[in-house]
Structures are given as C-alpha cells and as structure tokens.
Amino acid sequence: MRYHYEKPAIYLSMYGNTYTCDHPVYDKCTLYKIGDKGLAVIQQRFDEDLKSTWWSEIDPWLTDVLYLHPKFKEFFEKRADECENGLYPTVTIRQIMWALKLKPIPKARWETCFDRKNI
C-alpha cells in the first residue's frame, strides 16, 4: 500500500497554466481558471547548493490529478475569486491535496507551511 502520491511513469499536463505575477511569496504559480475566477497553487522548492527554499508552480504531473478530481470543482468554488491587482487567491499543494483527500506527496525536512488559510 502506498502512503504517498507517487509520480506516474506516463502523464499529461493539460490543465492549469503557469502564471507569472508579483506576489510577495512567489513569482510563478500554477493557475486554474474557470470563467473570471482563478485559483493559484504553489509548491515549495529547495536549492541544495544555496540551502534555500522558494515557492513556485506545481509539478506538471500533479496538474491534471488535481483538476480532474471529483471534489476539485467544489474546492475551487469555495476558494477561487477574481483577479485583484494581478493576484489570485493562493493555496499550497499540500492544502489542496489535504482538502481533496488525496495521498500527499512525500514531505521533506526543509519544507515549511502557512498557518493561515489565505496566502
């Protein structure tokens, strides 16, 4: 039995676009957009040489898994909103996977989390 979501050998990335913005936490995210509403999803990265982390778009093999999940539309309706000053409401990959009750991706020691619902 798998306890974590594992990268599939074959995948497509048809849903979600990489969105560049001027957010205080990140520069790039994966944006899911339905009509005028959008929801940005971010994932934390780690640079082994510099020993630093940053937030960016999610792995392409996760984009369709999230969007095609039966509970995604419900989650999207609760959290998504229209663009304000070039920014959309944001969630982390862990927040959305937890809400959709998906197996999480393995957590690394260096990962941090947000204490609040809104990022």
PDB file of C-alpha atoms in Angstrom:
ATOM      1  CA  MET A   1       0.000   0.000   0.000  1.00  0.00           C
ATOM      2  CA  ARG A   2       1.314   3.442  -0.911  1.00  0.00           C
ATOM      3  CA  TYR A   3       1.190   6.131   1.746  1.00  0.00           C
ATOM      4  CA  HIS A   4       2.269   8.941  -0.560  1.00  0.00           C
ATOM      5  CA  TYR A   5       1.295  10.003  -4.035  1.00  0.00           C
ATOM      6  CA  GLU A   6       3.983   8.825  -6.445  1.00  0.00           C
ATOM      7  CA  LYS A   7       4.877  10.314  -9.797  1.00  0.00           C
ATOM      8  CA  PRO A   8       3.336   8.225 -12.597  1.00  0.00           C
ATOM      9  CA  ALA A   9       5.524   6.911 -15.407  1.00  0.00           C
ATOM     10  CA  ILE A  10       3.278   8.489 -18.061  1.00  0.00           C
ATOM     11  CA  TYR A  11       1.347  11.718 -17.545  1.00  0.00           C
ATOM     12  CA  LEU A  12      -0.188  14.642 -19.391  1.00  0.00           C
ATOM     13  CA  SER A  13      -0.424  18.215 -18.247  1.00  0.00           C
ATOM     14  CA  MET A  14      -3.479  19.677 -19.951  1.00  0.00           C
ATOM     15  CA  TYR A  15      -4.999  21.715 -17.131  1.00  0.00           C
ATOM     16  CA  GLY A  16      -3.591  24.603 -15.182  1.00  0.00           C
ATOM     17  CA  ASN A  17      -1.238  27.196 -16.630  1.00  0.00           C
ATOM     18  CA  THR A  18       1.991  28.648 -15.312  1.00  0.00           C
ATOM     19  CA  TYR A  19       1.186  32.197 -14.211  1.00  0.00           C
ATOM     20  CA  THR A  20       3.823  34.849 -13.539  1.00  0.00           C
ATOM     21  CA  CYS A  21       2.900  37.580 -11.067  1.00  0.00           C
ATOM     22  CA  ASP A  22       4.266  39.965  -8.440  1.00  0.00           C
ATOM     23  CA  HIS A  23       3.109  38.158  -5.283  1.00  0.00           C
ATOM     24  CA  PRO A  24       5.162  38.762  -2.104  1.00  0.00           C
ATOM     25  CA  VAL A  25       5.652  34.990  -1.574  1.00  0.00           C
ATOM     26  CA  TYR A  26       6.216  33.685  -5.109  1.00  0.00           C
ATOM     27  CA  ASP A  27       6.866  34.769  -8.709  1.00  0.00           C
ATOM     28  CA  LYS A  28       5.286  31.811 -10.535  1.00  0.00           C
ATOM     29  CA  CYS A  29       2.352  29.559  -9.734  1.00  0.00           C
ATOM     30  CA  THR A  30       0.013  27.093 -11.413  1.00  0.00           C
ATOM     31  CA  LEU A  31      -3.251  28.891 -12.167  1.00  0.00           C
ATOM     32  CA  TYR A  32      -6.555  27.108 -12.560  1.00  0.00           C
ATOM     33  CA  LYS A  33      -9.116  29.375 -14.155  1.00  0.00           C
ATOM     34  CA  ILE A  34     -12.834  28.854 -14.731  1.00  0.00           C
ATOM     35  CA  GLY A  35     -14.618  31.858 -16.177  1.00  0.00           C
ATOM     36  CA  ASP A  36     -13.433  35.003 -14.396  1.00  0.00           C
ATOM     37  CA  LYS A  37     -12.393  33.157 -11.226  1.00  0.00           C
ATOM     38  CA  GLY A  38      -8.954  31.718 -10.646  1.00  0.00           C
ATOM     39  CA  LEU A  39      -7.047  29.754  -8.027  1.00  0.00           C
ATOM     40  CA  ALA A  40      -3.246  29.761  -7.763  1.00  0.00           C
ATOM     41  CA  VAL A  41      -1.476  26.648  -6.452  1.00  0.00           C
ATOM     42  CA  ILE A  42       2.166  26.733  -5.302  1.00  0.00           C
ATOM     43  CA  GLN A  43       4.769  24.161  -4.294  1.00  0.00           C
ATOM     44  CA  GLN A  44       7.932  24.687  -2.280  1.00  0.00           C
ATOM     45  CA  ARG A  45      11.334  24.003  -3.871  1.00  0.00           C
ATOM     46  CA  PHE A  46      14.823  23.601  -2.395  1.00  0.00           C
ATOM     47  CA  ASP A  47      18.231  24.597  -3.776  1.00  0.00           C
ATOM     48  CA  GLU A  48      20.783  22.122  -2.420  1.00  0.00           C
ATOM     49  CA  ASP A  49      23.773  24.365  -3.207  1.00  0.00           C
ATOM     50  CA  LEU A  50      22.419  27.542  -1.616  1.00  0.00           C
ATOM     51  CA  LYS A  51      20.434  25.750   1.103  1.00  0.00           C
ATOM     52  CA  SER A  52      17.437  27.971   0.392  1.00  0.00           C
ATOM     53  CA  THR A  53      13.796  27.427  -0.459  1.00  0.00           C
ATOM     54  CA  TRP A  54      11.305  29.221  -2.683  1.00  0.00           C
ATOM     55  CA  TRP A  55       7.718  28.785  -3.845  1.00  0.00           C
ATOM     56  CA  SER A  56       6.807  28.210  -7.493  1.00  0.00           C
ATOM     57  CA  GLU A  57       4.400  26.369  -9.811  1.00  0.00           C
ATOM     58  CA  ILE A  58       3.490  22.768  -9.002  1.00  0.00           C
ATOM     59  CA  ASP A  59       4.987  19.746 -10.738  1.00  0.00           C
ATOM     60  CA  PRO A  60       3.368  19.165 -14.141  1.00  0.00           C
ATOM     61  CA  TRP A  61       2.430  15.587 -13.248  1.00  0.00           C
ATOM     62  CA  LEU A  62       0.129  16.912 -10.491  1.00  0.00           C
ATOM     63  CA  THR A  63      -1.876  19.455 -12.536  1.00  0.00           C
ATOM     64  CA  ASP A  64      -4.362  17.043 -14.116  1.00  0.00           C
ATOM     65  CA  VAL A  65      -4.639  14.883 -10.987  1.00  0.00           C
ATOM     66  CA  LEU A  66      -5.979  17.894  -9.081  1.00  0.00           C
ATOM     67  CA  TYR A  67      -8.223  19.321 -11.793  1.00  0.00           C
ATOM     68  CA  LEU A  68      -9.872  16.003 -12.680  1.00  0.00           C
ATOM     69  CA  HIS A  69     -10.567  15.074  -9.050  1.00  0.00           C
ATOM     70  CA  PRO A  70     -14.336  14.847  -8.332  1.00  0.00           C
ATOM     71  CA  LYS A  71     -14.110  17.328  -5.426  1.00  0.00           C
ATOM     72  CA  PHE A  72     -11.948  19.902  -7.237  1.00  0.00           C
ATOM     73  CA  LYS A  73     -14.886  21.961  -8.535  1.00  0.00           C
ATOM     74  CA  GLU A  74     -16.357  22.253  -5.013  1.00  0.00           C
ATOM     75  CA  PHE A  75     -12.981  23.306  -3.563  1.00  0.00           C
ATOM     76  CA  PHE A  76     -12.466  25.740  -6.445  1.00  0.00           C
ATOM     77  CA  GLU A  77     -15.853  27.387  -5.849  1.00  0.00           C
ATOM     78  CA  LYS A  78     -15.031  27.912  -2.146  1.00  0.00           C
ATOM     79  CA  ARG A  79     -11.535  29.326  -2.580  1.00  0.00           C
ATOM     80  CA  ALA A  80     -11.282  30.877  -6.060  1.00  0.00           C
ATOM     81  CA  ASP A  81     -12.010  34.518  -6.802  1.00  0.00           C
ATOM     82  CA  GLU A  82     -11.468  37.140  -9.477  1.00  0.00           C
ATOM     83  CA  CYS A  83      -8.066  38.652 -10.114  1.00  0.00           C
ATOM     84  CA  GLU A  84      -7.266  41.572  -7.816  1.00  0.00           C
ATOM     85  CA  ASN A  85      -4.164  43.674  -8.576  1.00  0.00           C
ATOM     86  CA  GLY A  86      -2.833  40.849 -10.768  1.00  0.00           C
ATOM     87  CA  LEU A  87      -3.156  38.279  -7.949  1.00  0.00           C
ATOM     88  CA  TYR A  88      -5.493  35.328  -7.421  1.00  0.00           C
ATOM     89  CA  PRO A  89      -6.278  33.509  -4.156  1.00  0.00           C
ATOM     90  CA  THR A  90      -3.478  31.045  -3.436  1.00  0.00           C
ATOM     91  CA  VAL A  91      -3.215  27.600  -1.820  1.00  0.00           C
ATOM     92  CA  THR A  92      -0.252  25.278  -1.371  1.00  0.00           C
ATOM     93  CA  ILE A  93      -0.126  21.854  -2.967  1.00  0.00           C
ATOM     94  CA  ARG A  94      -0.436  20.292   0.489  1.00  0.00           C
ATOM     95  CA  GLN A  95      -3.541  22.337   1.354  1.00  0.00           C
ATOM     96  CA  ILE A  96      -5.370  21.285  -1.795  1.00  0.00           C
ATOM     97  CA  MET A  97      -4.294  17.631  -1.593  1.00  0.00           C
ATOM     98  CA  TRP A  98      -5.443  17.513   2.023  1.00  0.00           C
ATOM     99  CA  ALA A  99      -8.804  19.112   1.146  1.00  0.00           C
ATOM    100  CA  LEU A 100      -9.376  16.687  -1.745  1.00  0.00           C
ATOM    101  CA  LYS A 101      -8.307  13.765   0.460  1.00  0.00           C
ATOM    102  CA  LEU A 102      -5.532  12.747  -1.925  1.00  0.00           C
ATOM    103  CA  LYS A 103      -2.471  10.930  -0.692  1.00  0.00           C
ATOM    104  CA  PRO A 104       0.133  13.645  -0.072  1.00  0.00           C
ATOM    105  CA  ILE A 105       3.450  13.918  -1.839  1.00  0.00           C
ATOM    106  CA  PRO A 106       6.352  12.922   0.445  1.00  0.00           C
ATOM    107  CA  LYS A 107       7.315  15.713   2.840  1.00  0.00           C
ATOM    108  CA  ALA A 108      10.916  16.827   3.082  1.00  0.00           C
ATOM    109  CA  ARG A 109      12.637  18.046   6.269  1.00  0.00           C
ATOM    110  CA  TRP A 110      13.188  21.527   4.846  1.00  0.00           C
ATOM    111  CA  GLU A 111       9.518  22.183   3.978  1.00  0.00           C
ATOM    112  CA  THR A 112       7.581  24.924   5.714  1.00  0.00           C
ATOM    113  CA  CYS A 113       3.870  25.616   5.856  1.00  0.00           C
ATOM    114  CA  PHE A 114       1.496  28.535   6.171  1.00  0.00           C
ATOM    115  CA  ASP A 115      -0.509  28.913   9.379  1.00  0.00           C
ATOM    116  CA  ARG A 116      -3.350  30.776   7.731  1.00  0.00           C
ATOM    117  CA  LYS A 117      -5.903  29.851   5.125  1.00  0.00           C
ATOM    118  CA  ASN A 118      -5.102  32.819   2.863  1.00  0.00           C
ATOM    119  CA  ILE A 119      -1.609  33.242   1.458  1.00  0.00           C
TER     120      ILE A 119
END
